Amino acid sequence: MDQSLLQFIKAIGEPTRLRILRHLKNECCVGEIWKKLDLSQNLASHHLRVLKDADLISAEKRGLKVVYRLNERELARGLKRLGSYLE
């Protein structure tokens, strides 16, 4: 099993991170995420960093805010690698 697949599994294997991914169907900033998902700001930032390190989300600075969105291509690639591994 390669390291990128392990990182993908670790990133999506945590329920809070899955909730964040689902919430990021529409791009939003960390303030929206932690309020809507009832998380502390530090915890939301931690989970966003794990997802960003796994390249499952991207971030763009807009003024004073950082806006996050799904990296759908990398998410699909990770799911495909996982499917291939399980075959």
PDB file of C-alpha atoms in Angstrom:
ATOM      1  CA  MET A   1       0.000   0.000   0.000  1.00  0.00           C
ATOM      2  CA  ASP A   2       1.507   3.330  -0.998  1.00  0.00           C
ATOM      3  CA  GLN A   3       1.860   6.336   1.293  1.00  0.00           C
ATOM      4  CA  SER A   4      -0.619   8.511  -0.625  1.00  0.00           C
ATOM      5  CA  LEU A   5      -3.357   5.899  -0.195  1.00  0.00           C
ATOM      6  CA  LEU A   6      -2.647   5.688   3.526  1.00  0.00           C
ATOM      7  CA  GLN A   7      -2.825   9.490   3.813  1.00  0.00           C
ATOM      8  CA  PHE A   8      -6.141   9.461   1.926  1.00  0.00           C
ATOM      9  CA  ILE A   9      -7.600   6.790   4.222  1.00  0.00           C
ATOM     10  CA  LYS A  10      -6.417   8.655   7.315  1.00  0.00           C
ATOM     11  CA  ALA A  11      -7.954  11.890   6.053  1.00  0.00           C
ATOM     12  CA  ILE A  12     -11.384  10.453   5.247  1.00  0.00           C
ATOM     13  CA  GLY A  13     -11.424   7.947   8.122  1.00  0.00           C
ATOM     14  CA  GLU A  14     -12.382  10.525  10.744  1.00  0.00           C
ATOM     15  CA  PRO A  15     -16.116  11.341  11.044  1.00  0.00           C
ATOM     16  CA  THR A  16     -15.585  15.076  11.577  1.00  0.00           C
ATOM     17  CA  ARG A  17     -13.455  15.321   8.444  1.00  0.00           C
ATOM     18  CA  LEU A  18     -16.158  13.533   6.458  1.00  0.00           C
ATOM     19  CA  ARG A  19     -18.691  16.075   7.738  1.00  0.00           C
ATOM     20  CA  ILE A  20     -16.360  18.888   6.653  1.00  0.00           C
ATOM     21  CA  LEU A  21     -15.935  17.356   3.191  1.00  0.00           C
ATOM     22  CA  ARG A  22     -19.698  17.088   2.835  1.00  0.00           C
ATOM     23  CA  HIS A  23     -20.087  20.702   3.962  1.00  0.00           C
ATOM     24  CA  LEU A  24     -17.521  21.849   1.394  1.00  0.00           C
ATOM     25  CA  LYS A  25     -19.793  21.027  -1.539  1.00  0.00           C
ATOM     26  CA  ASN A  26     -20.057  24.806  -1.507  1.00  0.00           C
ATOM     27  CA  GLU A  27     -16.881  26.725  -0.771  1.00  0.00           C
ATOM     28  CA  CYS A  28     -16.750  28.455   2.593  1.00  0.00           C
ATOM     29  CA  CYS A  29     -14.388  29.867   5.193  1.00  0.00           C
ATOM     30  CA  VAL A  30     -13.325  28.281   8.478  1.00  0.00           C
ATOM     31  CA  GLY A  31     -15.670  30.530  10.470  1.00  0.00           C
ATOM     32  CA  GLU A  32     -18.664  29.124   8.631  1.00  0.00           C
ATOM     33  CA  ILE A  33     -17.431  25.560   9.072  1.00  0.00           C
ATOM     34  CA  TRP A  34     -16.828  25.616  12.805  1.00  0.00           C
ATOM     35  CA  LYS A  35     -20.113  27.388  13.510  1.00  0.00           C
ATOM     36  CA  LYS A  36     -22.257  25.135  11.299  1.00  0.00           C
ATOM     37  CA  LEU A  37     -20.616  21.925  12.508  1.00  0.00           C
ATOM     38  CA  ASP A  38     -20.488  23.021  16.165  1.00  0.00           C
ATOM     39  CA  LEU A  39     -16.694  22.672  16.470  1.00  0.00           C
ATOM     40  CA  SER A  40     -14.108  24.834  18.152  1.00  0.00           C
ATOM     41  CA  GLN A  41     -12.191  27.018  15.743  1.00  0.00           C
ATOM     42  CA  ASN A  42      -8.924  25.238  16.630  1.00  0.00           C
ATOM     43  CA  LEU A  43     -10.420  21.808  15.974  1.00  0.00           C
ATOM     44  CA  ALA A  44     -11.922  22.903  12.647  1.00  0.00           C
ATOM     45  CA  SER A  45      -8.562  24.370  11.607  1.00  0.00           C
ATOM     46  CA  HIS A  46      -6.780  21.142  12.575  1.00  0.00           C
ATOM     47  CA  HIS A  47      -9.135  19.011  10.465  1.00  0.00           C
ATOM     48  CA  LEU A  48      -8.884  21.432   7.546  1.00  0.00           C
ATOM     49  CA  ARG A  49      -5.083  21.179   7.708  1.00  0.00           C
ATOM     50  CA  VAL A  50      -5.220  17.361   7.565  1.00  0.00           C
ATOM     51  CA  LEU A  51      -7.564  17.512   4.571  1.00  0.00           C
ATOM     52  CA  LYS A  52      -5.391  20.116   2.868  1.00  0.00           C
ATOM     53  CA  ASP A  53      -2.212  18.082   3.498  1.00  0.00           C
ATOM     54  CA  ALA A  54      -3.955  15.125   1.827  1.00  0.00           C
ATOM     55  CA  ASP A  55      -4.793  17.481  -1.086  1.00  0.00           C
ATOM     56  CA  LEU A  56      -8.517  16.768  -0.681  1.00  0.00           C
ATOM     57  CA  ILE A  57      -9.334  20.453  -0.302  1.00  0.00           C
ATOM     58  CA  SER A  58      -7.792  23.662  -1.531  1.00  0.00           C
ATOM     59  CA  ALA A  59      -7.585  27.051   0.127  1.00  0.00           C
ATOM     60  CA  GLU A  60      -7.591  30.517  -1.373  1.00  0.00           C
ATOM     61  CA  LYS A  61      -6.978  33.726   0.538  1.00  0.00           C
ATOM     62  CA  ARG A  62      -9.617  36.367  -0.187  1.00  0.00           C
ATOM     63  CA  GLY A  63      -8.978  39.533   1.730  1.00  0.00           C
ATOM     64  CA  LEU A  64      -8.830  38.585   5.401  1.00  0.00           C
ATOM     65  CA  LYS A  65     -10.566  35.236   4.912  1.00  0.00           C
ATOM     66  CA  VAL A  66      -9.343  31.895   3.636  1.00  0.00           C
ATOM     67  CA  VAL A  67     -11.932  30.118   1.515  1.00  0.00           C
ATOM     68  CA  TYR A  68     -11.868  26.320   1.302  1.00  0.00           C
ATOM     69  CA  ARG A  69     -13.308  24.076  -1.395  1.00  0.00           C
ATOM     70  CA  LEU A  70     -13.239  20.406  -2.379  1.00  0.00           C
ATOM     71  CA  ASN A  71     -10.503  19.155  -4.663  1.00  0.00           C
ATOM     72  CA  GLU A  72     -12.906  16.850  -6.473  1.00  0.00           C
ATOM     73  CA  ARG A  73     -10.270  15.490  -8.836  1.00  0.00           C
ATOM     74  CA  GLU A  74      -8.000  14.330  -5.984  1.00  0.00           C
ATOM     75  CA  LEU A  75     -10.960  12.976  -4.022  1.00  0.00           C
ATOM     76  CA  ALA A  76     -12.022  10.899  -7.036  1.00  0.00           C
ATOM     77  CA  ARG A  77      -8.418   9.751  -7.558  1.00  0.00           C
ATOM     78  CA  GLY A  78      -8.174   8.620  -3.928  1.00  0.00           C
ATOM     79  CA  LEU A  79     -11.443   6.715  -4.149  1.00  0.00           C
ATOM     80  CA  LYS A  80     -10.240   5.038  -7.341  1.00  0.00           C
ATOM     81  CA  ARG A  81      -6.926   4.026  -5.715  1.00  0.00           C
ATOM     82  CA  LEU A  82      -8.813   2.642  -2.731  1.00  0.00           C
ATOM     83  CA  GLY A  83     -11.137   0.668  -5.031  1.00  0.00           C
ATOM     84  CA  SER A  84      -8.167  -0.747  -6.934  1.00  0.00           C
ATOM     85  CA  TYR A  85      -6.466  -1.759  -3.712  1.00  0.00           C
ATOM     86  CA  LEU A  86      -9.579  -3.553  -2.467  1.00  0.00           C
ATOM     87  CA  GLU A  87     -10.041  -5.563  -5.680  1.00  0.00           C
TER      88      GLU A  87
END
